């Protein structure tokens, strides 16, 4: 195998796989990536057996071949060298890398030891099962992950919480104005709901998507489909998604999500990302969302975030607890630590609404949970819907825009 490649191209591709290649030495082959250089297409593959990434690489091919190269060591080399690179495999055990006056000889592994990338067709999966395809705008999926991933569990013993729930349902209230429709590509509009929770807080967002039938003459009419996608995989996937969009989402490139028996495959601009799904039953998130909180308080979102950050400096680090006193026109944030001191800050309430006519209650919160939820909201103002000090609080944008109505955050109170 012989080829040349620019430093920028190789560094970008290696950077993309650094969080996927195995850091431990349990299986040496997983610390390597497979490089396949062929006339029809050249690509690299990295995997940790739970997730896998396959992406094309732009090279100037001189001789075809395949080899498994240590990912981290080559990345360190490429970052330090100057100029373009020339690769030549001596055999399946060694590869020579030349860049300017620098020469490297890297120990490699045979390509036949690398896990095989599964072959999927548009109609059947790894085990021959029927494949379903979801199409959604790249920036839309990026936004949905960005606004929910912070609330997912982190190495939680309740393993189903260590991922985001992707819940596909038939079209309903979200887009009633469009009606239930399908397009010329035999795709039916559905609703994709993405949910994240760690048991103390929950974030939810909804958006329209298309579901494609495996058979051209058949339009899928299933009621729902649920899958739990690992948080680690989604952290990597969002790096390849467009963070722009908004007004031109109908024209931008779509992400294709292929759903198999226990995995999903995402295709983004030619980059393919395969990940196993988390098995188990996700909590019934709809039961968690409060529907009848009578007290509604509107605040400036940015001012609320800044006040929380300042006051929480004096809270106990582990609990990160603050007390919020709600009045008719003023909100007071307080924190205290017997070993350090205390802090207090008042914030103007923009508007209040309560069936009792006035507002007078105190609630304890984890300040970090509030800050992360508020940071995921784009609107200038935010609405807090409250019932009592022991019930969950609902946070949502107070913009009045239709698209913002599809995003909600729920935070449980703390006893302080």
mmCIF file of C-alpha atoms in Angstrom:
data_model
loop_
_atom_site.group_PDB
_atom_site.id
_atom_site.type_symbol
_atom_site.label_atom_id
_atom_site.label_comp_id
_atom_site.label_asym_id
_atom_site.label_seq_id
_atom_site.Cartn_x
_atom_site.Cartn_y
_atom_site.Cartn_z
ATOM 1 C CA UNK A 1 0.000 0.000 0.000
ATOM 2 C CA UNK A 2 1.314 3.435 -0.995
ATOM 3 C CA UNK A 3 -0.421 6.800 -0.866
ATOM 4 C CA UNK A 4 0.096 10.454 -0.046
ATOM 5 C CA UNK A 5 -2.235 12.686 1.950
ATOM 6 C CA UNK A 6 -2.275 16.262 3.209
ATOM 7 C CA UNK A 7 -1.544 16.907 6.866
ATOM 8 C CA UNK A 8 -4.882 18.709 7.273
ATOM 9 C CA UNK A 9 -6.871 15.757 5.898
ATOM 10 C CA UNK A 10 -5.107 13.126 7.991
ATOM 11 C CA UNK A 11 -5.178 15.216 11.172
ATOM 12 C CA UNK A 12 -8.908 15.880 10.791
ATOM 13 C CA UNK A 13 -9.738 12.200 10.258
ATOM 14 C CA UNK A 14 -7.577 11.079 13.175
ATOM 15 C CA UNK A 15 -9.095 13.742 15.420
ATOM 16 C CA UNK A 16 -12.565 12.385 14.636
ATOM 17 C CA UNK A 17 -11.758 8.907 15.976
ATOM 18 C CA UNK A 18 -9.736 9.703 19.108
ATOM 19 C CA UNK A 19 -12.712 9.319 21.461
ATOM 20 C CA UNK A 20 -13.752 6.036 19.856
ATOM 21 C CA UNK A 21 -10.533 4.035 19.804
ATOM 22 C CA UNK A 22 -10.057 1.908 22.914
ATOM 23 C CA UNK A 23 -7.808 3.492 25.568
ATOM 24 C CA UNK A 24 -7.289 0.269 27.536
ATOM 25 C CA UNK A 25 -5.055 -2.573 26.434
ATOM 26 C CA UNK A 26 -7.650 -5.329 26.821
ATOM 27 C CA UNK A 27 -7.799 -5.782 23.023
ATOM 28 C CA UNK A 28 -4.810 -4.222 21.224
ATOM 29 C CA UNK A 29 -6.630 -4.177 17.873
ATOM 30 C CA UNK A 30 -9.174 -1.682 19.261
ATOM 31 C CA UNK A 31 -6.441 0.907 19.830
ATOM 32 C CA UNK A 32 -5.841 0.771 16.063
ATOM 33 C CA UNK A 33 -7.918 1.991 13.136
ATOM 34 C CA UNK A 34 -8.361 0.231 9.826
ATOM 35 C CA UNK A 35 -7.158 2.186 6.812
ATOM 36 C CA UNK A 36 -8.409 0.892 3.471
ATOM 37 C CA UNK A 37 -6.870 2.462 0.361
ATOM 38 C CA UNK A 38 -8.641 1.422 -2.831
ATOM 39 C CA UNK A 39 -9.325 2.931 -6.248
ATOM 40 C CA UNK A 40 -13.110 2.960 -5.822
ATOM 41 C CA UNK A 41 -12.988 4.529 -2.357
ATOM 42 C CA UNK A 42 -10.647 4.968 0.576
ATOM 43 C CA UNK A 43 -11.824 5.112 4.173
ATOM 44 C CA UNK A 44 -10.892 4.605 7.815
ATOM 45 C CA UNK A 45 -12.822 2.670 10.485
ATOM 46 C CA UNK A 46 -12.484 2.885 14.271
ATOM 47 C CA UNK A 47 -14.468 0.999 16.899
ATOM 48 C CA UNK A 48 -14.654 0.093 20.596
ATOM 49 C CA UNK A 49 -17.156 -2.713 19.846
ATOM 50 C CA UNK A 50 -20.020 -0.559 21.164
ATOM 51 C CA UNK A 51 -19.696 2.237 18.630
ATOM 52 C CA UNK A 52 -17.992 2.395 15.251
ATOM 53 C CA UNK A 53 -17.152 5.217 12.848
ATOM 54 C CA UNK A 54 -16.491 4.861 9.130
ATOM 55 C CA UNK A 55 -15.456 7.940 7.184
ATOM 56 C CA UNK A 56 -13.989 8.564 3.724
ATOM 57 C CA UNK A 57 -10.463 9.916 3.438
ATOM 58 C CA UNK A 58 -9.128 11.913 0.493
ATOM 59 C CA UNK A 59 -5.765 10.469 -0.557
ATOM 60 C CA UNK A 60 -3.598 10.291 -3.671
ATOM 61 C CA UNK A 61 -3.430 6.550 -4.240
ATOM 62 C CA UNK A 62 -0.358 4.883 -5.678
ATOM 63 C CA UNK A 63 -0.885 1.285 -4.550
ATOM 64 C CA UNK A 64 -3.944 -0.354 -2.968
ATOM 65 C CA UNK A 65 -3.956 -2.070 0.400
ATOM 66 C CA UNK A 66 -5.286 -2.296 3.969
ATOM 67 C CA UNK A 67 -3.574 -2.034 7.337
ATOM 68 C CA UNK A 68 -4.370 -1.379 11.026
ATOM 69 C CA UNK A 69 -2.437 1.614 12.387
ATOM 70 C CA UNK A 70 -2.155 2.713 16.068
ATOM 71 C CA UNK A 71 -4.512 5.689 16.218
ATOM 72 C CA UNK A 72 -3.066 7.743 19.066
ATOM 73 C CA UNK A 73 0.573 7.395 18.108
ATOM 74 C CA UNK A 74 -0.073 8.376 14.488
ATOM 75 C CA UNK A 75 -2.165 11.325 15.692
ATOM 76 C CA UNK A 76 0.762 12.518 17.830
ATOM 77 C CA UNK A 77 3.090 12.210 14.836
ATOM 78 C CA UNK A 78 0.783 14.067 12.433
ATOM 79 C CA UNK A 79 0.304 16.959 14.875
ATOM 80 C CA UNK A 80 4.060 17.514 15.113
ATOM 81 C CA UNK A 81 5.189 17.093 11.505
ATOM 82 C CA UNK A 82 5.214 19.816 8.853
ATOM 83 C CA UNK A 83 3.976 19.305 5.318
ATOM 84 C CA UNK A 84 2.130 16.480 3.612
ATOM 85 C CA UNK A 85 2.627 12.808 4.362
ATOM 86 C CA UNK A 86 3.594 9.755 2.348
ATOM 87 C CA UNK A 87 2.615 6.284 3.613
ATOM 88 C CA UNK A 88 4.094 2.982 2.499
ATOM 89 C CA UNK A 89 3.292 -0.356 4.121
ATOM 90 C CA UNK A 90 6.331 -2.611 4.379
ATOM 91 C CA UNK A 91 4.070 -5.579 5.169
ATOM 92 C CA UNK A 92 1.052 -6.124 7.429
ATOM 93 C CA UNK A 93 3.252 -5.507 10.482
ATOM 94 C CA UNK A 94 4.927 -2.205 9.647
ATOM 95 C CA UNK A 95 4.189 1.066 7.877
ATOM 96 C CA UNK A 96 6.591 3.832 6.893
ATOM 97 C CA UNK A 97 5.529 7.470 7.243
ATOM 98 C CA UNK A 98 7.537 10.222 5.540
ATOM 99 C CA UNK A 99 6.958 13.960 5.968
ATOM 100 C CA UNK A 100 9.660 16.385 4.811
ATOM 101 C CA UNK A 101 12.900 15.344 6.504
ATOM 102 C CA UNK A 102 11.067 13.205 9.067
ATOM 103 C CA UNK A 103 10.851 9.419 8.749
ATOM 104 C CA UNK A 104 8.809 7.140 10.995
ATOM 105 C CA UNK A 105 8.361 3.380 11.123
ATOM 106 C CA UNK A 106 5.239 2.275 12.980
ATOM 107 C CA UNK A 107 4.354 -1.217 14.190
ATOM 108 C CA UNK A 108 0.915 -2.217 12.864
ATOM 109 C CA UNK A 109 -1.516 -5.132 13.033
ATOM 110 C CA UNK A 110 -2.973 -7.295 10.235
ATOM 111 C CA UNK A 111 -6.256 -5.984 8.771
ATOM 112 C CA UNK A 112 -7.958 -9.382 9.093
ATOM 113 C CA UNK A 113 -7.852 -9.010 12.904
ATOM 114 C CA UNK A 114 -9.998 -5.861 12.800
ATOM 115 C CA UNK A 115 -13.750 -6.228 13.517
ATOM 116 C CA UNK A 116 -15.742 -6.459 10.287
ATOM 117 C CA UNK A 117 -17.942 -3.497 9.379
ATOM 118 C CA UNK A 118 -21.450 -4.963 9.000
ATOM 119 C CA UNK A 119 -23.066 -4.908 5.591
ATOM 120 C CA UNK A 120 -26.537 -3.387 5.564
ATOM 121 C CA UNK A 121 -28.951 -3.005 2.694
ATOM 122 C CA UNK A 122 -31.827 -0.487 2.510
ATOM 123 C CA UNK A 123 -34.234 -3.283 3.459
ATOM 124 C CA UNK A 124 -32.373 -5.622 5.826
ATOM 125 C CA UNK A 125 -30.068 -5.261 8.808
ATOM 126 C CA UNK A 126 -27.139 -7.126 10.338
ATOM 127 C CA UNK A 127 -29.247 -10.151 11.235
ATOM 128 C CA UNK A 128 -31.519 -9.904 8.204
ATOM 129 C CA UNK A 129 -34.171 -7.970 10.123
ATOM 130 C CA UNK A 130 -36.282 -5.315 8.414
ATOM 131 C CA UNK A 131 -34.751 -1.850 8.561
ATOM 132 C CA UNK A 132 -36.657 1.358 9.289
ATOM 133 C CA UNK A 133 -35.260 4.697 8.193
ATOM 134 C CA UNK A 134 -35.778 8.065 9.852
ATOM 135 C CA UNK A 135 -34.812 11.233 7.986
ATOM 136 C CA UNK A 136 -34.353 14.521 9.836
ATOM 137 C CA UNK A 137 -32.522 17.804 9.182
ATOM 138 C CA UNK A 138 -28.946 17.747 10.452
ATOM 139 C CA UNK A 139 -29.248 20.964 12.478
ATOM 140 C CA UNK A 140 -32.553 19.781 13.952
ATOM 141 C CA UNK A 141 -31.004 16.565 15.280
ATOM 142 C CA UNK A 142 -28.014 18.548 16.584
ATOM 143 C CA UNK A 143 -30.354 20.850 18.512
ATOM 144 C CA UNK A 144 -32.331 17.924 19.935
ATOM 145 C CA UNK A 145 -29.200 16.214 21.241
ATOM 146 C CA UNK A 146 -27.706 19.464 22.546
ATOM 147 C CA UNK A 147 -30.850 20.329 24.508
ATOM 148 C CA UNK A 148 -31.262 16.947 26.214
ATOM 149 C CA UNK A 149 -27.876 15.246 26.607
ATOM 150 C CA UNK A 150 -26.919 17.278 29.699
ATOM 151 C CA UNK A 151 -29.772 15.699 31.663
ATOM 152 C CA UNK A 152 -28.899 12.066 30.863
ATOM 153 C CA UNK A 153 -27.301 9.895 33.542
ATOM 154 C CA UNK A 154 -23.537 9.580 33.977
ATOM 155 C CA UNK A 155 -22.452 5.988 34.725
ATOM 156 C CA UNK A 156 -25.774 5.475 36.474
ATOM 157 C CA UNK A 157 -26.464 2.037 37.940
ATOM 158 C CA UNK A 158 -29.860 2.383 36.258
ATOM 159 C CA UNK A 159 -28.156 1.781 32.938
ATOM 160 C CA UNK A 160 -31.158 2.808 30.815
ATOM 161 C CA UNK A 161 -30.665 6.391 32.053
ATOM 162 C CA UNK A 162 -27.152 6.515 30.545
ATOM 163 C CA UNK A 163 -28.635 7.296 27.152
ATOM 164 C CA UNK A 164 -31.273 9.397 25.436
ATOM 165 C CA UNK A 165 -34.648 7.992 24.516
ATOM 166 C CA UNK A 166 -35.574 8.374 20.841
ATOM 167 C CA UNK A 167 -39.360 7.957 20.655
ATOM 168 C CA UNK A 168 -40.980 7.945 17.204
ATOM 169 C CA UNK A 169 -44.762 8.335 17.132
ATOM 170 C CA UNK A 170 -47.476 8.955 14.575
ATOM 171 C CA UNK A 171 -48.213 12.542 13.658
ATOM 172 C CA UNK A 172 -50.462 14.382 16.116
ATOM 173 C CA UNK A 173 -50.779 17.809 17.693
ATOM 174 C CA UNK A 174 -47.239 18.961 16.918
ATOM 175 C CA UNK A 175 -48.031 19.491 13.238
ATOM 176 C CA UNK A 176 -51.789 19.307 12.886
ATOM 177 C CA UNK A 177 -51.680 22.305 10.588
ATOM 178 C CA UNK A 178 -49.695 20.234 8.075
ATOM 179 C CA UNK A 179 -51.961 17.225 8.339
ATOM 180 C CA UNK A 180 -50.782 13.623 8.112
ATOM 181 C CA UNK A 181 -48.864 13.487 4.863
ATOM 182 C CA UNK A 182 -46.235 11.637 2.913
ATOM 183 C CA UNK A 183 -43.946 12.783 0.122
ATOM 184 C CA UNK A 184 -42.892 11.545 -3.315
ATOM 185 C CA UNK A 185 -40.170 9.406 -1.723
ATOM 186 C CA UNK A 186 -42.806 7.368 0.131
ATOM 187 C CA UNK A 187 -41.976 8.887 3.492
ATOM 188 C CA UNK A 188 -44.585 9.580 6.148
ATOM 189 C CA UNK A 189 -44.291 12.466 8.587
ATOM 190 C CA UNK A 190 -43.912 11.381 12.209
ATOM 191 C CA UNK A 191 -42.885 12.994 15.488
ATOM 192 C CA UNK A 192 -39.471 12.328 17.001
ATOM 193 C CA UNK A 193 -39.274 12.959 20.749
ATOM 194 C CA UNK A 194 -35.834 12.932 22.385
ATOM 195 C CA UNK A 195 -35.728 12.620 26.183
ATOM 196 C CA UNK A 196 -32.925 12.661 28.737
ATOM 197 C CA UNK A 197 -33.215 12.116 32.495
ATOM 198 C CA UNK A 198 -31.040 11.111 35.449
ATOM 199 C CA UNK A 199 -33.948 10.739 37.862
ATOM 200 C CA UNK A 200 -33.528 14.249 39.304
ATOM 201 C CA UNK A 201 -34.253 16.245 36.154
ATOM 202 C CA UNK A 202 -35.638 15.679 32.685
ATOM 203 C CA UNK A 203 -35.331 17.426 29.319
ATOM 204 C CA UNK A 204 -37.614 16.780 26.362
ATOM 205 C CA UNK A 205 -37.822 18.097 22.817
ATOM 206 C CA UNK A 206 -40.067 17.217 19.877
ATOM 207 C CA UNK A 207 -39.652 17.713 16.133
ATOM 208 C CA UNK A 208 -41.016 16.471 12.843
ATOM 209 C CA UNK A 209 -39.216 13.703 10.989
ATOM 210 C CA UNK A 210 -39.896 11.401 8.048
ATOM 211 C CA UNK A 211 -40.111 7.615 8.282
ATOM 212 C CA UNK A 212 -39.327 5.751 5.079
ATOM 213 C CA UNK A 213 -40.809 2.423 4.106
ATOM 214 C CA UNK A 214 -38.575 -0.455 3.018
ATOM 215 C CA UNK A 215 -40.993 -1.063 0.137
ATOM 216 C CA UNK A 216 -41.766 1.767 -2.240
ATOM 217 C CA UNK A 217 -45.499 1.023 -2.372
ATOM 218 C CA UNK A 218 -45.884 0.847 1.417
ATOM 219 C CA UNK A 219 -46.147 3.809 3.768
ATOM 220 C CA UNK A 220 -45.228 2.938 7.391
ATOM 221 C CA UNK A 221 -48.166 3.307 9.740
ATOM 222 C CA UNK A 222 -46.762 2.010 13.021
ATOM 223 C CA UNK A 223 -47.899 3.602 16.256
ATOM 224 C CA UNK A 224 -44.526 4.089 17.941
ATOM 225 C CA UNK A 225 -40.911 2.978 18.193
ATOM 226 C CA UNK A 226 -38.624 3.502 21.209
ATOM 227 C CA UNK A 227 -34.845 3.159 21.363
ATOM 228 C CA UNK A 228 -32.267 4.199 23.981
ATOM 229 C CA UNK A 229 -29.107 5.592 22.366
ATOM 230 C CA UNK A 230 -25.941 5.712 24.547
ATOM 231 C CA UNK A 231 -24.868 9.157 25.744
ATOM 232 C CA UNK A 232 -21.246 8.562 24.709
ATOM 233 C CA UNK A 233 -22.267 7.749 21.141
ATOM 234 C CA UNK A 234 -24.462 10.839 20.862
ATOM 235 C CA UNK A 235 -21.650 13.041 22.192
ATOM 236 C CA UNK A 236 -19.588 11.902 19.210
ATOM 237 C CA UNK A 237 -22.421 11.996 16.673
ATOM 238 C CA UNK A 238 -23.295 15.634 17.386
ATOM 239 C CA UNK A 239 -19.773 16.685 16.347
ATOM 240 C CA UNK A 240 -20.642 15.741 12.763
ATOM 241 C CA UNK A 241 -24.041 17.421 12.703
ATOM 242 C CA UNK A 242 -24.696 20.933 11.469
ATOM 243 C CA UNK A 243 -25.261 23.418 14.281
ATOM 244 C CA UNK A 244 -26.667 26.017 11.867
ATOM 245 C CA UNK A 245 -30.004 25.940 10.104
ATOM 246 C CA UNK A 246 -33.339 27.173 11.363
ATOM 247 C CA UNK A 247 -34.971 29.046 8.492
ATOM 248 C CA UNK A 248 -33.537 26.773 5.788
ATOM 249 C CA UNK A 249 -33.953 23.367 7.424
ATOM 250 C CA UNK A 250 -36.190 22.168 4.600
ATOM 251 C CA UNK A 251 -33.316 22.721 2.161
ATOM 252 C CA UNK A 252 -30.367 21.470 4.227
ATOM 253 C CA UNK A 253 -28.952 17.965 4.134
ATOM 254 C CA UNK A 254 -30.825 15.321 6.068
ATOM 255 C CA UNK A 255 -29.395 12.776 8.456
ATOM 256 C CA UNK A 256 -30.492 9.241 7.714
ATOM 257 C CA UNK A 257 -31.006 7.056 10.782
ATOM 258 C CA UNK A 258 -31.332 3.340 10.075
ATOM 259 C CA UNK A 259 -32.926 1.396 12.931
ATOM 260 C CA UNK A 260 -32.046 -2.263 13.361
ATOM 261 C CA UNK A 261 -32.805 -4.872 15.988
ATOM 262 C CA UNK A 262 -30.395 -3.611 18.671
ATOM 263 C CA UNK A 263 -28.449 -0.833 16.948
ATOM 264 C CA UNK A 264 -28.818 2.303 14.856
ATOM 265 C CA UNK A 265 -26.706 3.515 11.950
ATOM 266 C CA UNK A 266 -26.474 7.225 11.161
ATOM 267 C CA UNK A 267 -25.304 8.523 7.800
ATOM 268 C CA UNK A 268 -24.151 12.144 7.876
ATOM 269 C CA UNK A 269 -22.500 13.575 4.753
ATOM 270 C CA UNK A 270 -20.952 10.217 3.890
ATOM 271 C CA UNK A 271 -19.751 9.590 7.454
ATOM 272 C CA UNK A 272 -21.348 6.478 8.964
ATOM 273 C CA UNK A 273 -21.760 6.034 12.699
ATOM 274 C CA UNK A 274 -22.925 2.702 14.102
ATOM 275 C CA UNK A 275 -23.849 2.216 17.761
ATOM 276 C CA UNK A 276 -25.481 -0.461 19.864
ATOM 277 C CA UNK A 277 -28.677 0.493 21.640
ATOM 278 C CA UNK A 278 -29.111 0.205 25.409
ATOM 279 C CA UNK A 279 -31.463 -2.642 26.227
ATOM 280 C CA UNK A 280 -34.147 -2.117 28.835
ATOM 281 C CA UNK A 281 -37.264 -0.081 29.544
ATOM 282 C CA UNK A 282 -36.992 3.698 29.737
ATOM 283 C CA UNK A 283 -39.040 5.442 32.463
ATOM 284 C CA UNK A 284 -42.451 6.770 31.438
ATOM 285 C CA UNK A 285 -41.367 10.367 30.886
ATOM 286 C CA UNK A 286 -44.898 11.607 30.175
ATOM 287 C CA UNK A 287 -45.915 10.897 33.786
ATOM 288 C CA UNK A 288 -43.090 13.112 35.065
ATOM 289 C CA UNK A 289 -44.132 16.273 33.227
ATOM 290 C CA UNK A 290 -46.399 18.402 35.466
ATOM 291 C CA UNK A 291 -49.558 19.501 33.675
ATOM 292 C CA UNK A 292 -51.333 21.526 36.356
ATOM 293 C CA UNK A 293 -48.719 23.709 38.079
ATOM 294 C CA UNK A 294 -50.747 26.811 38.939
ATOM 295 C CA UNK A 295 -47.978 29.322 39.665
ATOM 296 C CA UNK A 296 -46.297 30.740 36.555
ATOM 297 C CA UNK A 297 -43.309 33.065 36.878
ATOM 298 C CA UNK A 298 -41.528 34.765 33.969
ATOM 299 C CA UNK A 299 -37.850 35.791 34.300
ATOM 300 C CA UNK A 300 -35.058 37.103 32.134
ATOM 301 C CA UNK A 301 -33.108 33.953 31.325
ATOM 302 C CA UNK A 302 -29.590 35.427 31.146
ATOM 303 C CA UNK A 303 -30.012 37.471 34.336
ATOM 304 C CA UNK A 304 -31.280 34.370 36.163
ATOM 305 C CA UNK A 305 -28.279 32.298 35.011
ATOM 306 C CA UNK A 306 -25.765 34.945 36.106
ATOM 307 C CA UNK A 307 -27.412 35.362 39.510
ATOM 308 C CA UNK A 308 -27.415 31.591 40.084
ATOM 309 C CA UNK A 309 -23.728 31.367 39.185
ATOM 310 C CA UNK A 310 -22.791 34.142 41.590
ATOM 311 C CA UNK A 311 -24.826 32.903 44.542
ATOM 312 C CA UNK A 312 -23.923 29.222 44.091
ATOM 313 C CA UNK A 313 -20.250 30.084 44.655
ATOM 314 C CA UNK A 314 -21.063 30.046 48.381
ATOM 315 C CA UNK A 315 -23.050 26.792 48.370
ATOM 316 C CA UNK A 316 -21.683 23.427 49.421
ATOM 317 C CA UNK A 317 -19.761 22.077 46.429
ATOM 318 C CA UNK A 318 -21.263 18.600 46.404
ATOM 319 C CA UNK A 319 -24.910 19.559 46.913
ATOM 320 C CA UNK A 320 -24.670 22.855 45.003
ATOM 321 C CA UNK A 321 -27.901 23.813 46.762
ATOM 322 C CA UNK A 322 -29.572 27.208 46.635
ATOM 323 C CA UNK A 323 -32.855 28.390 48.111
ATOM 324 C CA UNK A 324 -35.133 30.502 45.970
ATOM 325 C CA UNK A 325 -37.761 32.670 47.659
ATOM 326 C CA UNK A 326 -40.550 33.619 45.270
ATOM 327 C CA UNK A 327 -42.527 36.807 45.880
ATOM 328 C CA UNK A 328 -44.972 38.778 43.741
ATOM 329 C CA UNK A 329 -42.357 40.999 42.076
ATOM 330 C CA UNK A 330 -39.002 39.844 43.443
ATOM 331 C CA UNK A 331 -37.176 36.525 43.416
ATOM 332 C CA UNK A 332 -34.428 36.043 46.023
ATOM 333 C CA UNK A 333 -31.645 33.471 45.612
ATOM 334 C CA UNK A 334 -29.787 32.418 48.778
ATOM 335 C CA UNK A 335 -26.952 30.018 49.573
ATOM 336 C CA UNK A 336 -24.953 29.309 52.707
ATOM 337 C CA UNK A 337 -22.006 27.248 53.853
ATOM 338 C CA UNK A 338 -21.147 27.131 57.582
ATOM 339 C CA UNK A 339 -17.427 26.955 56.788
ATOM 340 C CA UNK A 340 -17.361 29.809 54.265
ATOM 341 C CA UNK A 341 -20.304 32.164 54.564
ATOM 342 C CA UNK A 342 -23.452 33.012 52.653
ATOM 343 C CA UNK A 343 -24.726 34.847 49.587
ATOM 344 C CA UNK A 344 -27.965 36.523 48.577
ATOM 345 C CA UNK A 345 -29.182 38.200 45.392
ATOM 346 C CA UNK A 346 -32.522 39.609 44.290
ATOM 347 C CA UNK A 347 -33.887 39.403 40.756
ATOM 348 C CA UNK A 348 -36.870 41.178 39.224
ATOM 349 C CA UNK A 349 -39.794 38.978 38.195
ATOM 350 C CA UNK A 350 -41.212 40.015 34.823
ATOM 351 C CA UNK A 351 -44.677 38.588 35.416
ATOM 352 C CA UNK A 352 -46.529 36.227 37.756
ATOM 353 C CA UNK A 353 -49.715 34.245 37.458
ATOM 354 C CA UNK A 354 -51.366 32.352 40.298
ATOM 355 C CA UNK A 355 -54.880 31.121 41.009
ATOM 356 C CA UNK A 356 -54.495 32.321 44.619
ATOM 357 C CA UNK A 357 -53.656 35.833 43.472
ATOM 358 C CA UNK A 358 -50.226 36.104 45.109
ATOM 359 C CA UNK A 359 -46.938 34.218 45.266
ATOM 360 C CA UNK A 360 -45.094 33.462 48.514
ATOM 361 C CA UNK A 361 -43.050 30.253 48.723
ATOM 362 C CA UNK A 362 -39.474 28.958 49.048
ATOM 363 C CA UNK A 363 -37.972 26.058 47.084
ATOM 364 C CA UNK A 364 -34.545 24.421 47.191
ATOM 365 C CA UNK A 365 -32.769 23.579 43.926
ATOM 366 C CA UNK A 366 -29.485 22.192 42.693
ATOM 367 C CA UNK A 367 -28.060 25.349 41.091
ATOM 368 C CA UNK A 368 -26.140 23.400 38.446
ATOM 369 C CA UNK A 369 -29.321 21.669 37.292
ATOM 370 C CA UNK A 370 -31.054 25.026 36.904
ATOM 371 C CA UNK A 371 -28.110 26.606 35.072
ATOM 372 C CA UNK A 372 -27.784 23.712 32.615
ATOM 373 C CA UNK A 373 -31.516 23.712 31.895
ATOM 374 C CA UNK A 374 -31.616 27.486 31.413
ATOM 375 C CA UNK A 375 -28.527 27.374 29.173
ATOM 376 C CA UNK A 376 -30.307 24.947 26.843
ATOM 377 C CA UNK A 377 -33.145 27.426 26.279
ATOM 378 C CA UNK A 378 -32.688 29.953 23.460
ATOM 379 C CA UNK A 379 -35.393 32.490 24.283
ATOM 380 C CA UNK A 380 -34.734 35.806 26.044
ATOM 381 C CA UNK A 381 -37.183 35.003 28.839
ATOM 382 C CA UNK A 382 -38.054 31.758 30.595
ATOM 383 C CA UNK A 383 -41.217 30.541 32.317
ATOM 384 C CA UNK A 384 -41.125 28.624 35.616
ATOM 385 C CA UNK A 385 -44.290 26.678 36.387
ATOM 386 C CA UNK A 386 -44.479 25.759 40.096
ATOM 387 C CA UNK A 387 -46.968 23.976 42.336
ATOM 388 C CA UNK A 388 -45.384 23.751 45.814
ATOM 389 C CA UNK A 389 -41.931 23.281 47.460
ATOM 390 C CA UNK A 390 -42.096 19.475 47.158
ATOM 391 C CA UNK A 391 -43.335 19.179 43.568
ATOM 392 C CA UNK A 392 -41.297 19.294 40.367
ATOM 393 C CA UNK A 393 -40.817 22.597 38.556
ATOM 394 C CA UNK A 394 -41.375 22.938 34.804
ATOM 395 C CA UNK A 395 -39.088 25.249 32.813
ATOM 396 C CA UNK A 396 -39.900 26.260 29.250
ATOM 397 C CA UNK A 397 -39.148 29.117 26.848
ATOM 398 C CA UNK A 398 -41.346 32.202 27.200
ATOM 399 C CA UNK A 399 -40.871 33.422 23.644
ATOM 400 C CA UNK A 400 -44.326 32.726 22.261
ATOM 401 C CA UNK A 401 -42.716 31.094 19.218
ATOM 402 C CA UNK A 402 -44.353 27.886 18.057
ATOM 403 C CA UNK A 403 -41.063 25.962 17.758
ATOM 404 C CA UNK A 404 -40.174 26.730 21.395
ATOM 405 C CA UNK A 405 -43.357 25.072 22.640
ATOM 406 C CA UNK A 406 -41.821 21.689 21.832
ATOM 407 C CA UNK A 407 -39.055 21.970 24.470
ATOM 408 C CA UNK A 408 -39.514 21.365 28.211
ATOM 409 C CA UNK A 409 -37.304 20.841 31.275
ATOM 410 C CA UNK A 410 -38.414 19.358 34.591
ATOM 411 C CA UNK A 411 -36.363 19.711 37.795
ATOM 412 C CA UNK A 412 -37.065 18.071 41.138
ATOM 413 C CA UNK A 413 -36.697 20.279 44.248
ATOM 414 C CA UNK A 414 -34.202 19.724 47.081
ATOM 415 C CA UNK A 415 -34.909 19.638 50.795
ATOM 416 C CA UNK A 416 -32.829 22.382 52.415
#
